[in-house]
Amino acid sequence: MKLSISRQNIYLLILSVVLLIFVLLFAFFALIPEGKNYRIERLEIKKYEANEAQYNQWHDEILETLQALQSQHKHTIAAYDNLFDAERFVKINRVYFESLQLQKLLPAEDEEGFSVYEVNATSKIDSPSSFYAFLESINKSDWIININFPIRFEREGNVIRSSFTLKIYATLPKE
């Protein structure tokens, strides 16, 4: 019995075997090693995505806390940008004193981004409660003010003379 396979079929069979060998070689030498690298890189990406999700959650929590603090302390934050006006200060706080005088001392050293001015204040009050009301108004004022101790009180007839030093903080101009 003689096989009769046409020449075309033989070429087609040889070509199919060559292509099958090429596909097998390509799979073993290119696809399988790259598949292992793909799995390793996919695990690394999942770790990065987990870290990113954790950092995003942390960022959102911090942002929420920041916004809450900004809304609670917006008056204090706005006070950083206000320049100190001695006349306005005396006009606002004259209510608490019979007389209020401010005497500007030399500018103090700048502290951590703030320009600091020291002001010596002398006042006459009729009772300590008006001085405490003055301290409360300082907390709600448009400026960042620190009252330095000691506060000296001296009796002069029916009034109390007080003298104290204020430190007024103003932001330095941005460079």
PDB file of C-alpha atoms in Angstrom:
ATOM      1  CA  MET A   1       0.000   0.000   0.000  1.00  0.00           C
ATOM      2  CA  LYS A   2       1.299   3.233  -1.066  1.00  0.00           C
ATOM      3  CA  LEU A   3       0.499   6.446   0.696  1.00  0.00           C
ATOM      4  CA  SER A   4      -0.383   9.195  -1.550  1.00  0.00           C
ATOM      5  CA  ILE A   5       0.196  12.427   0.230  1.00  0.00           C
ATOM      6  CA  SER A   6       0.385  15.429  -1.956  1.00  0.00           C
ATOM      7  CA  ARG A   7       3.314  17.724  -1.868  1.00  0.00           C
ATOM      8  CA  GLN A   8       1.132  20.556  -0.586  1.00  0.00           C
ATOM      9  CA  ASN A   9       0.022  18.498   2.385  1.00  0.00           C
ATOM     10  CA  ILE A  10       3.621  17.646   3.226  1.00  0.00           C
ATOM     11  CA  TYR A  11       4.583  21.332   3.153  1.00  0.00           C
ATOM     12  CA  LEU A  12       1.570  22.133   5.238  1.00  0.00           C
ATOM     13  CA  LEU A  13       2.442  19.399   7.739  1.00  0.00           C
ATOM     14  CA  ILE A  14       6.074  20.588   8.002  1.00  0.00           C
ATOM     15  CA  LEU A  15       4.947  24.169   8.404  1.00  0.00           C
ATOM     16  CA  SER A  16       2.465  23.121  11.130  1.00  0.00           C
ATOM     17  CA  VAL A  17       5.145  21.199  13.024  1.00  0.00           C
ATOM     18  CA  VAL A  18       7.560  24.166  12.787  1.00  0.00           C
ATOM     19  CA  LEU A  19       4.844  26.526  14.053  1.00  0.00           C
ATOM     20  CA  LEU A  20       3.940  24.114  16.876  1.00  0.00           C
ATOM     21  CA  ILE A  21       7.601  23.940  17.915  1.00  0.00           C
ATOM     22  CA  PHE A  22       7.837  27.746  17.727  1.00  0.00           C
ATOM     23  CA  VAL A  23       4.713  28.170  19.875  1.00  0.00           C
ATOM     24  CA  LEU A  24       6.005  25.678  22.461  1.00  0.00           C
ATOM     25  CA  LEU A  25       9.433  27.351  22.592  1.00  0.00           C
ATOM     26  CA  PHE A  26       7.805  30.789  22.854  1.00  0.00           C
ATOM     27  CA  ALA A  27       5.564  29.566  25.672  1.00  0.00           C
ATOM     28  CA  PHE A  28       8.386  27.955  27.664  1.00  0.00           C
ATOM     29  CA  PHE A  29      11.011  30.659  27.165  1.00  0.00           C
ATOM     30  CA  ALA A  30       8.910  33.830  27.072  1.00  0.00           C
ATOM     31  CA  LEU A  31       5.383  33.472  28.434  1.00  0.00           C
ATOM     32  CA  ILE A  32       5.913  31.282  31.512  1.00  0.00           C
ATOM     33  CA  PRO A  33       8.873  33.279  32.976  1.00  0.00           C
ATOM     34  CA  GLU A  34       7.054  36.569  32.325  1.00  0.00           C
ATOM     35  CA  GLY A  35       3.950  35.129  33.974  1.00  0.00           C
ATOM     36  CA  LYS A  36       5.946  34.568  37.151  1.00  0.00           C
ATOM     37  CA  ASN A  37       7.215  38.171  37.009  1.00  0.00           C
ATOM     38  CA  TYR A  38       3.658  39.343  36.389  1.00  0.00           C
ATOM     39  CA  ARG A  39       2.415  37.604  39.542  1.00  0.00           C
ATOM     40  CA  ILE A  40       5.244  39.085  41.642  1.00  0.00           C
ATOM     41  CA  GLU A  41       4.598  42.599  40.287  1.00  0.00           C
ATOM     42  CA  ARG A  42       0.837  42.195  40.767  1.00  0.00           C
ATOM     43  CA  LEU A  43       1.423  41.366  44.469  1.00  0.00           C
ATOM     44  CA  GLU A  44       3.662  44.435  44.835  1.00  0.00           C
ATOM     45  CA  ILE A  45       1.008  46.636  43.225  1.00  0.00           C
ATOM     46  CA  LYS A  46      -1.615  45.272  45.632  1.00  0.00           C
ATOM     47  CA  LYS A  47       0.680  46.223  48.543  1.00  0.00           C
ATOM     48  CA  TYR A  48       1.090  49.731  47.115  1.00  0.00           C
ATOM     49  CA  GLU A  49      -2.669  50.041  46.623  1.00  0.00           C
ATOM     50  CA  ALA A  50      -3.279  48.954  50.226  1.00  0.00           C
ATOM     51  CA  ASN A  51      -0.741  51.530  51.463  1.00  0.00           C
ATOM     52  CA  GLU A  52      -2.311  54.201  49.270  1.00  0.00           C
ATOM     53  CA  ALA A  53      -5.780  53.412  50.623  1.00  0.00           C
ATOM     54  CA  GLN A  54      -4.425  53.614  54.178  1.00  0.00           C
ATOM     55  CA  TYR A  55      -2.716  56.963  53.469  1.00  0.00           C
ATOM     56  CA  ASN A  56      -5.856  58.302  51.782  1.00  0.00           C
ATOM     57  CA  GLN A  57      -7.916  57.362  54.831  1.00  0.00           C
ATOM     58  CA  TRP A  58      -5.344  58.995  57.116  1.00  0.00           C
ATOM     59  CA  HIS A  59      -5.330  62.089  54.871  1.00  0.00           C
ATOM     60  CA  ASP A  60      -9.127  62.322  55.012  1.00  0.00           C
ATOM     61  CA  GLU A  61      -9.128  62.027  58.823  1.00  0.00           C
ATOM     62  CA  ILE A  62      -6.451  64.707  59.183  1.00  0.00           C
ATOM     63  CA  LEU A  63      -8.247  66.981  56.701  1.00  0.00           C
ATOM     64  CA  GLU A  64     -11.507  66.585  58.624  1.00  0.00           C
ATOM     65  CA  THR A  65      -9.738  67.420  61.899  1.00  0.00           C
ATOM     66  CA  LEU A  66      -8.046  70.421  60.280  1.00  0.00           C
ATOM     67  CA  GLN A  67     -11.320  71.766  58.925  1.00  0.00           C
ATOM     68  CA  ALA A  68     -13.007  71.323  62.308  1.00  0.00           C
ATOM     69  CA  LEU A  69     -10.167  73.168  64.058  1.00  0.00           C
ATOM     70  CA  GLN A  70     -10.192  75.914  61.441  1.00  0.00           C
ATOM     71  CA  SER A  71     -13.918  76.458  61.918  1.00  0.00           C
ATOM     72  CA  GLN A  72     -13.602  76.442  65.721  1.00  0.00           C
ATOM     73  CA  HIS A  73     -10.649  78.845  65.761  1.00  0.00           C
ATOM     74  CA  LYS A  74     -11.328  81.013  62.715  1.00  0.00           C
ATOM     75  CA  HIS A  75     -11.220  84.166  64.861  1.00  0.00           C
ATOM     76  CA  THR A  76      -7.742  83.306  66.141  1.00  0.00           C
ATOM     77  CA  ILE A  77      -6.513  82.397  62.656  1.00  0.00           C
ATOM     78  CA  ALA A  78      -7.806  85.704  61.297  1.00  0.00           C
ATOM     79  CA  ALA A  79      -5.971  87.529  64.119  1.00  0.00           C
ATOM     80  CA  TYR A  80      -2.628  86.413  62.657  1.00  0.00           C
ATOM     81  CA  ASP A  81      -3.135  88.683  59.648  1.00  0.00           C
ATOM     82  CA  ASN A  82      -4.255  91.802  61.543  1.00  0.00           C
ATOM     83  CA  LEU A  83      -1.823  94.602  62.208  1.00  0.00           C
ATOM     84  CA  PHE A  84      -1.869  96.150  65.662  1.00  0.00           C
ATOM     85  CA  ASP A  85      -3.458  99.603  65.882  1.00  0.00           C
ATOM     86  CA  ALA A  86      -2.858 101.256  69.267  1.00  0.00           C
ATOM     87  CA  GLU A  87      -5.602 103.864  68.809  1.00  0.00           C
ATOM     88  CA  ARG A  88      -8.177 101.225  67.987  1.00  0.00           C
ATOM     89  CA  PHE A  89      -7.007  99.122  70.933  1.00  0.00           C
ATOM     90  CA  VAL A  90      -7.486 102.051  73.338  1.00  0.00           C
ATOM     91  CA  LYS A  91     -10.863 102.918  71.784  1.00  0.00           C
ATOM     92  CA  ILE A  92     -12.171  99.351  72.138  1.00  0.00           C
ATOM     93  CA  ASN A  93     -10.870  98.765  75.671  1.00  0.00           C
ATOM     94  CA  ARG A  94     -11.594 102.217  77.121  1.00  0.00           C
ATOM     95  CA  VAL A  95     -14.878 100.767  78.390  1.00  0.00           C
ATOM     96  CA  TYR A  96     -13.066  98.726  81.056  1.00  0.00           C
ATOM     97  CA  PHE A  97     -10.909 101.538  82.429  1.00  0.00           C
ATOM     98  CA  GLU A  98     -11.294 105.072  83.662  1.00  0.00           C
ATOM     99  CA  SER A  99      -8.130 105.892  81.729  1.00  0.00           C
ATOM    100  CA  LEU A 100      -5.882 103.759  79.543  1.00  0.00           C
ATOM    101  CA  GLN A 101      -2.497 104.804  78.182  1.00  0.00           C
ATOM    102  CA  LEU A 102      -0.186 102.813  75.958  1.00  0.00           C
ATOM    103  CA  GLN A 103       3.522 103.447  75.681  1.00  0.00           C
ATOM    104  CA  LYS A 104       5.372 101.572  72.956  1.00  0.00           C
ATOM    105  CA  LEU A 105       8.634 100.005  74.015  1.00  0.00           C
ATOM    106  CA  LEU A 106      11.375  98.990  71.618  1.00  0.00           C
ATOM    107  CA  PRO A 107      10.439  96.144  69.302  1.00  0.00           C
ATOM    108  CA  ALA A 108      11.395  92.832  70.880  1.00  0.00           C
ATOM    109  CA  GLU A 109      13.214  90.075  69.031  1.00  0.00           C
ATOM    110  CA  ASP A 110      11.224  88.295  66.360  1.00  0.00           C
ATOM    111  CA  GLU A 111       9.998  84.886  67.462  1.00  0.00           C
ATOM    112  CA  GLU A 112       9.383  82.023  65.032  1.00  0.00           C
ATOM    113  CA  GLY A 113       7.813  83.959  62.172  1.00  0.00           C
ATOM    114  CA  PHE A 114       6.278  86.704  64.315  1.00  0.00           C
ATOM    115  CA  SER A 115       7.206  90.325  64.740  1.00  0.00           C
ATOM    116  CA  VAL A 116       6.837  91.078  68.460  1.00  0.00           C
ATOM    117  CA  TYR A 117       6.118  94.498  69.972  1.00  0.00           C
ATOM    118  CA  GLU A 118       6.071  95.255  73.651  1.00  0.00           C
ATOM    119  CA  VAL A 119       3.656  97.881  74.903  1.00  0.00           C
ATOM    120  CA  ASN A 120       3.563  99.187  78.461  1.00  0.00           C
ATOM    121  CA  ALA A 121      -0.031  99.914  79.530  1.00  0.00           C
ATOM    122  CA  THR A 122      -1.047 102.018  82.497  1.00  0.00           C
ATOM    123  CA  SER A 123      -4.684 102.183  83.510  1.00  0.00           C
ATOM    124  CA  LYS A 124      -7.015 103.239  86.280  1.00  0.00           C
ATOM    125  CA  ILE A 125      -9.858 100.918  87.233  1.00  0.00           C
ATOM    126  CA  ASP A 126     -12.522 101.039  89.891  1.00  0.00           C
ATOM    127  CA  SER A 127     -12.589  97.291  90.627  1.00  0.00           C
ATOM    128  CA  PRO A 128     -10.626  94.161  89.747  1.00  0.00           C
ATOM    129  CA  SER A 129     -13.692  92.714  88.004  1.00  0.00           C
ATOM    130  CA  SER A 130     -13.362  95.298  85.220  1.00  0.00           C
ATOM    131  CA  PHE A 131      -9.751  94.165  84.753  1.00  0.00           C
ATOM    132  CA  TYR A 132     -10.926  90.559  84.411  1.00  0.00           C
ATOM    133  CA  ALA A 133     -13.509  91.686  81.860  1.00  0.00           C
ATOM    134  CA  PHE A 134     -10.666  93.400  80.006  1.00  0.00           C
ATOM    135  CA  LEU A 135      -8.710  90.123  79.983  1.00  0.00           C
ATOM    136  CA  GLU A 136     -11.727  88.336  78.510  1.00  0.00           C
ATOM    137  CA  SER A 137     -12.021  90.974  75.794  1.00  0.00           C
ATOM    138  CA  ILE A 138      -8.327  90.496  74.959  1.00  0.00           C
ATOM    139  CA  ASN A 139      -9.057  86.834  74.210  1.00  0.00           C
ATOM    140  CA  LYS A 140     -11.748  87.881  71.728  1.00  0.00           C
ATOM    141  CA  SER A 141      -9.818  90.772  70.181  1.00  0.00           C
ATOM    142  CA  ASP A 142      -8.575  91.022  66.615  1.00  0.00           C
ATOM    143  CA  TRP A 143      -4.940  90.696  67.661  1.00  0.00           C
ATOM    144  CA  ILE A 144      -2.681  88.122  69.211  1.00  0.00           C
ATOM    145  CA  ILE A 145      -1.788  89.642  72.565  1.00  0.00           C
ATOM    146  CA  ASN A 146       0.048  88.213  75.527  1.00  0.00           C
ATOM    147  CA  ILE A 147      -0.109  89.973  78.885  1.00  0.00           C
ATOM    148  CA  ASN A 148       3.178  89.593  80.705  1.00  0.00           C
ATOM    149  CA  PHE A 149       3.333  89.177  84.436  1.00  0.00           C
ATOM    150  CA  PRO A 150       3.704  90.752  86.913  1.00  0.00           C
ATOM    151  CA  ILE A 151       0.685  93.005  86.775  1.00  0.00           C
ATOM    152  CA  ARG A 152       1.120  95.773  89.326  1.00  0.00           C
ATOM    153  CA  PHE A 153      -1.884  97.189  91.154  1.00  0.00           C
ATOM    154  CA  GLU A 154      -1.590 100.292  93.358  1.00  0.00           C
ATOM    155  CA  ARG A 155      -4.382 102.009  95.216  1.00  0.00           C
ATOM    156  CA  GLU A 156      -4.839 105.729  94.510  1.00  0.00           C
ATOM    157  CA  GLY A 157      -7.817 107.010  96.466  1.00  0.00           C
ATOM    158  CA  ASN A 158     -10.986 105.372  95.115  1.00  0.00           C
ATOM    159  CA  VAL A 159      -9.320 103.923  92.013  1.00  0.00           C
ATOM    160  CA  ILE A 160      -6.745 101.224  91.379  1.00  0.00           C
ATOM    161  CA  ARG A 161      -3.790 102.058  89.146  1.00  0.00           C
ATOM    162  CA  SER A 162      -2.567  99.041  87.170  1.00  0.00           C
ATOM    163  CA  SER A 163       0.473  98.734  84.983  1.00  0.00           C
ATOM    164  CA  PHE A 164       1.365  95.767  82.825  1.00  0.00           C
ATOM    165  CA  THR A 165       3.232  94.908  79.677  1.00  0.00           C
ATOM    166  CA  LEU A 166       1.549  93.544  76.557  1.00  0.00           C
ATOM    167  CA  LYS A 167       3.314  91.573  73.880  1.00  0.00           C
ATOM    168  CA  ILE A 168       1.621  91.983  70.519  1.00  0.00           C
ATOM    169  CA  TYR A 169       2.396  89.421  67.835  1.00  0.00           C
ATOM    170  CA  ALA A 170       2.126  90.247  64.133  1.00  0.00           C
ATOM    171  CA  THR A 171       3.115  88.002  61.275  1.00  0.00           C
ATOM    172  CA  LEU A 172       6.289  88.836  59.430  1.00  0.00           C
ATOM    173  CA  PRO A 173       5.940  89.762  55.772  1.00  0.00           C
ATOM    174  CA  LYS A 174       6.493  86.799  53.476  1.00  0.00           C
ATOM    175  CA  GLU A 175       9.762  86.835  51.586  1.00  0.00           C
TER     176      GLU A 175
END
